[in-house]
């Protein structure tokens, strides 16, 4: 019996063990052909490259058998197709030498505008996730989360970017390139981070986003959810809910009369609820029904038992603990940044808090992300109502999301944001981090929230490895067993008679086993990653920004230093973008209501701080009108630093090729 050959482990049934793919930019593999087939192919080329028909005629004239000529011509055609395919892949990997930075951005936008994943030479070279999908990066420290995924994704993001990280690596690597297209901001609530020249300190307060009662509640819930207050306690959900119920009305009361953040901090630390109550009652008398609701919520907190009420105030104090220093309070006064303008730009916000303060600033980072989310959702809805394109997506590059940006509503954000122009890239070390921050229930389904997963080598958490191994599926491994028997026999009454018989039995079976055991996921070679998307998976090659020629070429074409748009001490709102102008032209009233926050709804009717002096008001907040974002990109405005006497370069809002910067960019790089 003929025993069939067993399938090699390096086969399609187990793609994890496929050999490394050849470089698509290398020469095509040509298989040798027989002399007759070579003669047929040569005859075809001699006939002027007319294709298979010309080759067949030339072969017939040369006396080549038809069967040999057909084989030779088919092999030649297949080789030509392979050469054309690899040439196309090489073209996609090759950058425009005149402007490599613009080229990688254009390639990313054409590929969907989402995160850069890596290189897969077998499927077109460059792998980008679509902007409508969320991306999760799993990997231990120093294995390439930032260098291979986050930094390339920030470089190629076509729209605005919010980047969080526990280290300044992302800012230092991408700020000059990002400054070519928009303002580079650094959000440091502590005011202690050392920033490179050209990076603008972002001044913003949660009060700026709390002018609407619904927004005030969302901001309060986000801040409390990111705070260590009540974490790990027996009734954690109760305490976080009650702390949100206290902080929300306080924020809304202060925002309604444009008071300062230091006023809210004073109320919380002193347990003063009377001032906020008086403000809300006064605003409610002016016809604001939301103020009446906020007053009722605040009254419910005050009616709690003494011990419970004290615990609520204590938990709320933990939330605003970062604002107990003068530097932190100064960082939120005279706001120079506005989320609606940001989402319609190509600006970049880097969270730059020192490592020792990251737990304290996490509530404010989450509040800022919540404000960006609200602004982007409103922008997307306004575009839909106006019947115009929604514009470029906003990217949230959340490296070490469990530490610096622990968004309590992350599952909801991941599931709904993609359809509203908000692209999320979350990076964690493993599922144990998720379990510690969001709990076991969310950790168990965390991998299912993200449509695209990038797994780096070196993960040691067994639950994470087991979950990934199960997701990768199983396969039926063929097995063959052979049994050989030898039998001796003697005929009766014959002394020297003996016979020997041999028998062989072969059995075929299959064994169900994992395509990728946990050990293989852990032991992937450096420079390789596991990429899961849809219902499939494959190995890809990482492309770190500091070694791969693609990024080195693009970064070399970036400005020599960070370009400053406008003057950092001015508070002037940029001119409306082309996208907003189109929305207003199509539906002025409807687009205006959606594109602007409801914070200014009561500016004409609400009392100022001086009106409440006799009612317990504690001083007024110096009003900075909504023209206070500090972008200053109007023609004829102040020139960027280092460009004295030259016209200020203007960001190109219409395309990503950088042509709108021309001489201004060249001057800034000198």
XYZ file of C-alpha atoms in Angstrom:
670
model
C 0.000 0.000 0.000
C 1.275 3.442 -0.884
C 1.388 5.734 2.078
C 0.397 9.317 1.109
C 2.838 12.008 2.056
C 1.979 13.973 5.158
C 1.331 17.688 4.636
C 4.237 19.801 5.689
C 3.744 21.934 8.782
C 4.646 24.867 6.560
C 1.436 24.654 4.591
C -1.799 26.491 4.042
C -3.462 24.411 6.746
C -1.219 26.107 9.279
C -0.387 29.561 7.952
C 1.396 30.482 11.160
C 4.351 28.407 9.984
C 4.622 29.731 6.474
C 8.151 30.812 5.564
C 8.965 34.479 5.471
C 7.743 36.238 2.357
C 10.223 37.494 -0.183
C 10.890 41.176 -0.543
C 8.390 42.503 -3.089
C 10.952 44.979 -4.342
C 13.374 42.167 -5.205
C 13.709 40.373 -8.525
C 10.903 37.975 -9.472
C 11.482 34.253 -9.133
C 11.868 32.638 -12.559
C 11.504 28.915 -12.973
C 13.634 27.097 -15.512
C 11.936 25.766 -18.622
C 12.904 23.098 -21.136
C 14.829 23.950 -24.316
C 11.767 23.573 -26.494
C 9.729 25.926 -24.298
C 12.609 28.390 -24.264
C 12.694 28.278 -28.038
C 8.955 29.010 -28.141
C 9.284 31.923 -25.749
C 12.240 33.285 -27.701
C 10.231 33.014 -30.907
C 7.389 34.953 -29.267
C 9.714 37.750 -28.226
C 11.305 37.779 -31.671
C 7.856 38.217 -33.188
C 7.649 41.657 -31.537
C 6.082 40.792 -28.190
C 2.680 40.287 -29.769
C 1.516 37.981 -26.979
C 0.399 34.357 -26.985
C -0.960 34.358 -30.556
C 2.244 35.747 -32.046
C 4.270 33.332 -29.974
C 2.223 30.373 -31.144
C 2.669 31.363 -34.804
C 6.407 31.826 -34.347
C 6.678 28.464 -32.591
C 4.775 26.726 -35.432
C 7.106 28.292 -37.981
C 10.083 27.098 -35.951
C 8.740 23.541 -35.823
C 8.211 23.499 -32.060
C 5.540 20.974 -30.891
C 2.296 22.636 -29.848
C 2.296 21.122 -26.381
C 5.797 22.408 -25.598
C 5.085 25.829 -27.042
C 1.921 26.155 -24.926
C 3.794 25.295 -21.747
C 6.590 27.725 -22.464
C 4.242 30.561 -23.341
C 2.083 29.970 -20.260
C 5.157 30.065 -18.035
C 6.327 33.278 -19.676
C 2.908 34.890 -19.166
C 2.799 33.820 -15.498
C 6.270 35.242 -14.909
C 5.206 38.517 -16.490
C 2.168 38.732 -14.209
C 4.305 38.101 -11.125
C 6.773 40.766 -12.245
C 3.981 43.283 -12.792
C 2.455 42.544 -9.375
C 5.751 42.961 -7.568
C 6.535 46.123 -9.478
C 3.180 47.540 -8.343
C 3.943 46.607 -4.730
C 7.340 48.269 -4.979
C 5.641 51.364 -6.330
C 3.332 51.502 -3.329
C 6.294 51.258 -0.979
C 8.237 53.914 -2.875
C 7.676 57.502 -1.756
C 7.495 60.645 -3.812
C 11.036 61.975 -3.549
C 9.872 65.564 -3.979
C 7.809 65.468 -0.766
C 7.997 62.164 1.165
C 6.072 63.491 4.172
C 3.102 64.489 2.049
C 3.362 61.174 0.202
C 2.971 59.004 3.303
C -0.016 61.070 4.418
C -1.615 60.740 0.995
C -1.022 56.979 1.005
C -2.535 56.666 4.470
C -5.612 58.655 3.528
C -6.065 56.601 0.368
C -5.818 53.416 2.460
C -8.608 54.549 4.786
C -7.015 57.217 6.974
C -6.572 54.917 9.958
C -3.669 53.575 12.003
C -0.508 52.278 10.392
C -0.199 48.580 11.260
C 2.934 47.329 9.518
C 4.190 45.724 6.314
C 2.796 42.618 4.645
C 4.729 42.006 1.446
C 2.375 39.244 0.402
C -0.717 41.478 0.369
C 0.341 44.753 -1.096
C 3.095 45.898 1.247
C 1.568 48.571 3.498
C -1.181 47.737 6.007
C -3.453 50.497 7.327
C -6.608 50.072 9.382
C -9.688 51.946 8.168
C -10.562 55.047 10.165
C -14.034 53.638 10.880
C -12.511 50.826 12.964
C -10.810 50.903 16.353
C -7.331 49.435 16.811
C -5.937 47.727 19.916
C -2.179 47.261 20.356
C -1.026 44.678 22.902
C 2.607 44.475 23.931
C 4.958 44.767 26.908
C 7.160 47.833 27.372
C 9.892 48.509 24.813
C 8.516 46.109 22.221
C 7.339 48.634 19.654
C 3.893 49.925 20.620
C 5.003 53.533 20.284
C 7.806 53.241 17.757
C 6.096 50.887 15.310
C 2.394 51.763 15.549
C 1.617 54.952 17.498
C 4.305 57.241 16.049
C 3.747 56.173 12.407
C -0.005 56.548 12.922
C 0.384 60.078 14.307
C 2.661 60.999 11.404
C 0.172 59.809 8.793
C -3.084 60.913 10.449
C -4.862 63.212 7.975
C -6.828 65.213 10.554
C -6.543 66.367 14.153
C -4.760 64.115 16.663
C -4.865 63.723 20.445
C -1.827 61.751 21.601
C -1.413 60.436 25.135
C 1.748 58.747 26.336
C 3.674 58.231 29.530
C 6.883 59.366 27.794
C 7.772 62.293 25.502
C 8.867 59.965 22.674
C 5.802 60.557 20.510
C 6.009 64.338 20.843
C 9.729 64.500 20.080
C 9.447 62.226 17.047
C 6.363 63.709 15.397
C 5.971 67.351 16.483
C 8.096 68.931 13.704
C 6.286 66.946 11.017
C 2.841 67.624 12.490
C 3.601 71.344 12.844
C 3.795 71.587 9.078
C 0.028 71.106 8.891
C -1.254 72.657 12.110
C -0.528 73.922 15.600
C 1.300 71.648 18.016
C -0.205 71.827 21.510
C 0.958 70.319 24.802
C -1.586 69.716 27.559
C 0.207 69.766 30.900
C -2.197 70.608 33.729
C 0.676 70.591 36.223
C 2.640 73.237 34.316
C 5.879 71.407 35.130
C 6.753 69.628 31.882
C 9.713 70.872 29.842
C 8.540 71.463 26.278
C 10.547 71.939 23.079
C 10.587 75.348 21.446
C 7.557 75.900 19.288
C 5.162 73.707 21.275
C 2.262 75.778 22.562
C 0.991 75.159 26.074
C -2.694 74.351 25.965
C -4.793 76.219 28.508
C -8.193 74.685 28.987
C -10.588 74.030 31.841
C -13.435 71.523 32.154
C -15.635 74.575 32.737
C -15.153 75.470 29.069
C -17.093 72.338 28.128
C -19.683 72.492 30.929
C -21.901 75.312 29.675
C -24.549 72.750 28.756
C -26.150 70.681 31.534
C -25.838 67.444 29.582
C -22.198 68.178 28.785
C -21.515 69.095 32.422
C -22.855 65.723 33.539
C -20.744 63.860 30.964
C -17.595 65.787 31.885
C -18.169 65.123 35.590
C -18.785 61.406 35.015
C -15.658 61.131 32.862
C -13.490 62.866 35.459
C -14.806 60.786 38.344
C -14.475 57.581 36.311
C -10.786 58.291 35.691
C -10.064 59.203 39.304
C -8.683 56.727 41.861
C -11.518 57.762 44.175
C -13.484 54.752 45.418
C -11.523 52.341 43.208
C -11.542 48.851 44.613
C -14.105 49.607 47.293
C -17.099 47.422 47.953
C -19.616 49.905 46.538
C -17.451 51.545 43.901
C -20.266 52.255 41.439
C -22.327 53.964 44.144
C -19.562 56.336 45.217
C -18.562 57.244 41.667
C -22.191 57.918 40.788
C -22.714 60.150 43.803
C -19.452 62.029 43.237
C -20.564 62.697 39.648
C -23.909 63.944 40.954
C -22.056 66.475 43.105
C -19.420 67.612 40.624
C -21.780 68.034 37.656
C -23.974 70.770 39.217
C -20.907 72.567 40.572
C -19.344 72.693 37.098
C -22.598 73.826 35.516
C -23.134 76.547 38.109
C -19.642 77.974 37.633
C -19.819 77.766 33.833
C -23.222 79.474 33.728
C -21.784 82.697 35.150
C -18.253 82.270 33.756
C -16.491 81.764 37.046
C -13.003 80.310 37.409
C -11.869 76.764 38.105
C -10.381 77.935 41.385
C -13.926 78.807 42.522
C -15.075 75.204 42.001
C -11.966 73.939 43.792
C -12.773 76.215 46.736
C -16.349 74.938 46.902
C -15.216 71.303 46.940
C -12.427 71.681 49.473
C -14.579 73.739 51.854
C -17.774 71.752 51.348
C -19.568 74.917 50.216
C -22.789 74.074 48.411
C -24.702 77.265 49.197
C -22.960 79.415 46.589
C -23.614 76.944 43.783
C -27.241 76.617 44.905
C -27.743 80.390 44.827
C -26.237 80.617 41.343
C -28.382 77.798 39.981
C -31.543 79.267 41.497
C -30.720 82.671 40.045
C -30.088 81.167 36.591
C -33.273 79.108 36.821
C -35.244 82.283 37.524
C -33.994 83.586 34.177
C -35.772 80.712 32.409
C -33.127 77.969 32.318
C -34.902 74.688 33.095
C -31.577 72.832 33.144
C -30.409 74.952 36.064
C -33.483 73.881 37.992
C -32.625 70.216 37.319
C -29.033 70.758 38.417
C -30.275 72.386 41.608
C -32.466 69.361 42.329
C -29.549 66.950 41.798
C -27.357 68.996 44.109
C -30.087 69.030 46.730
C -30.300 65.237 46.567
C -26.633 64.968 47.455
C -27.045 67.340 50.384
C -29.949 65.330 51.770
C -27.792 62.210 52.135
C -26.790 60.980 55.584
C -23.915 62.850 57.198
C -21.354 60.061 56.857
C -22.313 59.336 53.255
C -22.271 63.030 52.369
C -18.792 63.434 53.815
C -17.584 60.461 51.764
C -19.049 61.992 48.592
C -17.265 65.291 49.190
C -14.030 63.426 49.923
C -14.265 61.413 46.698
C -14.934 64.595 44.721
C -11.897 66.253 46.298
C -9.747 63.404 44.972
C -11.029 64.111 41.462
C -9.878 67.750 41.451
C -6.696 67.100 43.448
C -4.507 68.193 40.526
C -5.881 71.733 40.876
C -4.510 72.188 44.380
C -1.347 73.891 43.072
C -0.983 77.393 41.698
C 0.671 76.183 38.488
C -2.241 73.880 37.738
C -4.773 76.641 38.326
C -2.830 78.992 36.070
C -2.877 76.366 33.298
C -6.670 76.478 33.080
C -7.142 80.256 33.045
C -7.500 82.336 29.865
C -8.275 79.339 27.688
C -6.528 79.418 24.316
C -7.963 76.214 22.820
C -11.452 75.338 21.594
C -12.476 71.739 20.766
C -14.808 72.590 17.869
C -12.049 74.447 16.056
C -9.607 71.680 16.892
C -11.672 68.861 15.369
C -11.933 70.762 12.071
C -8.162 71.331 11.881
C -4.981 69.302 11.490
C -3.678 70.337 14.924
C -2.054 67.953 17.375
C -2.529 67.832 21.150
C 0.126 65.956 23.129
C -0.475 65.125 26.782
C 2.823 66.060 28.390
C 2.347 65.543 32.128
C 5.355 64.219 34.080
C 5.187 60.532 34.943
C 4.812 61.118 38.690
C 1.674 63.223 38.134
C -0.118 61.079 35.569
C -2.573 59.543 38.010
C -3.557 63.005 39.243
C -4.000 64.498 35.758
C -5.879 61.491 34.357
C -9.333 62.994 35.173
C -8.457 66.162 33.250
C -7.048 64.224 30.298
C -10.237 62.194 30.113
C -12.310 65.395 30.384
C -10.423 66.889 27.437
C -10.989 63.722 25.382
C -14.672 63.863 26.304
C -14.823 67.461 25.051
C -13.165 66.426 21.782
C -15.619 63.575 21.393
C -18.627 65.858 21.926
C -17.261 68.408 19.456
C -16.543 65.774 16.812
C -19.985 64.186 17.175
C -21.617 67.607 16.746
C -19.432 68.343 13.742
C -20.350 65.023 12.146
C -24.077 65.514 12.746
C -23.922 69.051 11.331
C -22.244 67.774 8.176
C -24.894 65.092 7.758
C -27.704 67.627 8.160
C -26.057 69.979 5.688
C -25.477 67.190 3.193
C -21.736 67.816 2.930
C -18.745 65.509 3.562
C -17.930 65.077 7.229
C -14.267 65.912 6.707
C -11.179 64.125 7.889
C -11.346 61.875 10.952
C -10.012 62.868 14.348
C -7.487 60.375 15.722
C -7.169 59.452 19.401
C -3.730 57.840 19.783
C -4.035 56.587 23.361
C -0.745 54.947 24.278
C -0.799 53.428 27.778
C -4.507 54.178 27.876
C -4.979 52.375 31.194
C -2.584 54.758 32.950
C -2.847 58.202 31.383
C -6.332 58.161 29.809
C -8.493 55.590 31.642
C -11.783 56.484 29.971
C -14.579 54.831 31.941
C -16.795 54.754 28.850
C -14.092 53.271 26.607
C -16.290 50.355 25.434
C -18.978 52.798 24.280
C -16.373 55.049 22.672
C -14.847 52.186 20.710
C -18.186 50.869 19.493
C -19.727 54.153 18.331
C -16.901 56.582 17.577
C -15.770 55.104 14.264
C -19.059 55.861 12.570
C -18.836 59.497 13.637
C -15.355 60.326 12.432
C -13.415 59.492 15.599
C -10.642 56.928 15.103
C -9.377 55.262 18.298
C -5.959 53.620 18.727
C -5.577 52.141 22.220
C -2.348 50.560 23.471
C -2.039 48.443 26.628
C 0.535 45.968 27.873
C -1.870 43.047 28.278
C -5.342 42.227 29.554
C -4.185 42.290 33.180
C -3.939 46.089 32.864
C -7.471 46.179 31.506
C -8.670 43.959 34.327
C -7.114 46.206 36.948
C -8.568 49.411 35.498
C -11.973 48.436 34.112
C -12.725 45.165 35.907
C -12.990 41.529 34.880
C -16.302 41.882 33.054
C -14.925 44.384 30.544
C -11.560 42.606 30.321
C -13.232 39.342 29.307
C -14.796 40.988 26.262
C -12.129 43.603 25.604
C -10.675 41.900 22.531
C -14.113 41.766 20.933
C -14.521 45.550 21.126
C -11.760 46.223 18.603
C -12.016 45.262 14.963
C -8.229 45.287 14.532
C -5.681 43.813 16.966
C -1.902 44.109 16.806
C -0.100 41.703 19.146
C 3.604 42.206 19.802
C 5.973 39.494 21.075
C 6.878 39.041 24.716
C 3.449 39.046 26.416
C 3.580 36.871 29.541
C 0.067 37.193 30.894
C -1.315 33.678 30.442
C -4.942 34.796 30.224
C -4.080 37.169 27.398
C -2.103 34.509 25.524
C -4.838 31.921 25.967
C -7.535 34.295 24.731
C -5.510 35.153 21.628
C -4.748 31.499 20.948
C -8.442 30.621 21.074
C -9.316 33.484 18.719
C -6.776 32.283 16.149
C -8.693 29.019 15.850
C -7.802 25.368 15.386
C -6.874 23.049 12.531
C -6.996 19.320 11.838
C -3.462 18.000 11.816
C -3.176 14.785 9.776
C -1.522 11.841 11.496
C -0.381 8.471 10.159
C 0.350 5.397 12.241
C 1.928 2.225 10.818
C 1.879 -1.185 12.533
C 4.224 -3.958 11.413
C 3.865 -7.552 12.653
C 6.126 -10.552 12.172
C 4.776 -14.086 12.653
C 6.708 -17.374 12.795
C 5.062 -20.743 12.215
C 6.183 -24.405 11.955
C 4.508 -27.253 10.187
C 3.669 -30.192 12.419
C 5.824 -33.334 12.229
C 8.546 -31.459 10.333
C 11.573 -30.661 12.406
C 13.280 -28.265 10.034
C 10.214 -26.593 8.577
C 9.534 -22.957 9.598
C 7.777 -20.025 7.905
C 7.860 -16.292 8.671
C 5.083 -13.899 7.623
C 5.238 -10.084 7.679
C 2.187 -7.777 7.881
C 1.881 -3.992 7.820
C -1.185 -1.918 8.714
C -1.448 1.847 8.114
C -4.063 4.010 9.848
C -4.906 7.636 8.997
C -6.459 10.119 11.451
C -6.569 13.807 12.344
C -5.888 15.613 15.599
C -7.551 18.926 16.456
C -5.017 21.449 17.748
C -4.440 25.192 18.033
C -3.120 27.014 15.003
C -1.135 29.264 17.328
C -0.361 27.839 20.776
C 0.194 30.446 23.518
C 3.916 29.758 23.529
C 4.255 30.650 19.867
C 2.459 33.970 20.396
C 4.793 34.795 23.268
C 7.896 33.707 21.354
C 7.353 35.563 18.087
C 10.652 36.921 16.763
C 11.470 40.577 17.265
C 10.275 42.740 14.420
C 7.206 40.608 13.820
C 3.635 41.026 15.080
C 0.387 39.109 14.971
C -2.368 41.024 13.192
C -6.015 40.041 13.636
C -8.695 41.703 11.543
C -12.175 40.561 10.656
C -12.231 36.781 10.990
C -8.619 36.138 9.985
C -5.098 36.626 11.213
C -1.607 36.788 9.793
C 1.913 37.765 10.695
C 3.186 41.174 9.636
C 6.535 42.936 9.737
C 6.941 45.946 12.004
C 8.420 49.165 10.638
C 9.886 51.246 13.509
C 10.121 54.942 12.789
C 13.774 55.143 13.788
C 15.072 52.407 11.443
C 12.727 51.915 8.507
C 13.671 53.950 5.403
C 10.028 54.869 4.811
C 9.830 56.922 7.995
C 13.427 58.108 7.938
C 12.914 59.627 4.501
C 9.647 61.279 5.506
C 11.016 62.667 8.774
C 14.056 64.042 6.982
C 11.725 66.133 4.809
C 9.901 67.601 7.835
C 10.677 71.140 9.045
C 13.964 71.415 10.885
C 12.116 72.651 13.966
C 8.548 73.052 15.125
C 6.658 75.676 13.133
C 4.712 78.126 15.321
C 1.408 79.355 13.927
C 0.695 82.813 15.336
C 1.983 84.074 18.660
C 1.658 81.868 21.753
C 0.394 84.713 23.957
C -2.478 85.800 21.716
C -5.979 84.472 22.046
C -7.532 84.880 18.659
C -9.736 82.284 17.044
C -8.700 81.078 13.568
C -10.812 81.876 10.565
C -13.521 79.330 9.912
C -12.374 76.426 7.822
C -13.682 75.753 4.369
C -15.740 72.886 5.750
C -17.559 75.110 8.261
C -18.110 77.790 5.636
C -19.796 75.228 3.395
C -22.018 74.083 6.254
C -23.119 77.621 7.026
C -23.737 78.399 3.366
C -25.978 75.360 2.988
C -27.912 75.580 6.275
C -26.801 78.618 8.306
C -29.055 78.190 11.316
C -28.884 74.416 11.528
C -25.128 74.137 11.020
C -24.479 76.983 13.425
C -26.444 75.306 16.182
C -24.571 72.033 15.759
C -21.066 73.335 15.185
C -21.025 75.616 18.240
C -21.299 74.556 21.817
C -24.285 75.581 23.841
C -21.934 77.338 26.237
C -22.857 80.762 24.838
C -26.589 80.137 25.016
C -27.041 82.363 28.078
C -24.412 85.011 27.398
C -27.035 87.664 26.734
C -29.461 86.645 29.456
C -27.395 85.167 32.287
C -26.089 87.350 35.106
C -22.422 88.091 35.368
C -20.411 87.429 38.517
C -20.957 91.006 39.687
C -24.731 90.523 39.615
C -24.387 87.791 42.240
C -22.053 89.605 44.580
C -24.800 90.015 47.104
C -25.927 86.427 46.673
C -22.664 84.848 47.667
C -20.834 85.015 44.333
C -17.102 84.653 44.851
C -15.687 86.819 42.163
C -15.901 86.747 38.455
C -14.063 84.813 35.863
C -12.318 87.099 33.410
C -14.283 86.456 30.246
C -12.462 85.367 27.141
C -14.892 85.222 24.264
C -15.051 82.316 21.903
C -12.493 83.904 19.640
C -9.815 82.772 22.046
C -8.198 79.675 20.618
C -4.836 81.199 19.816
C -4.370 79.565 16.403
C -3.990 82.860 14.469
C -3.800 81.521 10.955
C -5.251 84.519 9.189
C -3.270 86.003 6.313
C -1.379 89.074 7.408
C -1.176 87.958 11.037
C 2.010 87.674 13.047
C 4.702 85.663 11.319
C 5.835 82.407 12.913
C 8.899 82.667 15.106
C 12.019 82.893 13.007
C 10.189 84.281 9.957
C 10.417 88.003 10.690
C 9.410 90.036 7.694
C 7.936 87.030 5.881
C 4.309 86.164 5.425
C 3.079 83.631 7.938
C 2.688 80.167 6.374
C -0.899 78.994 6.271
C -1.919 75.371 6.898
C -3.382 73.737 3.823
C -6.891 72.674 4.857
C -7.826 71.419 1.388
C -5.256 68.709 0.842
C -2.401 66.903 2.537
C 0.264 67.501 -0.063
C 1.719 70.478 1.802
C 1.695 72.774 -1.237
C -0.058 75.454 0.815
C 3.089 75.975 2.910
C 5.650 76.472 0.104
C 8.156 79.159 0.979
C 6.861 79.633 4.503
C 7.777 76.076 5.418
C 11.191 76.352 3.852
C 11.885 79.507 5.812
C 10.770 77.912 9.061
C 13.085 74.969 8.542
C 16.152 77.143 8.121
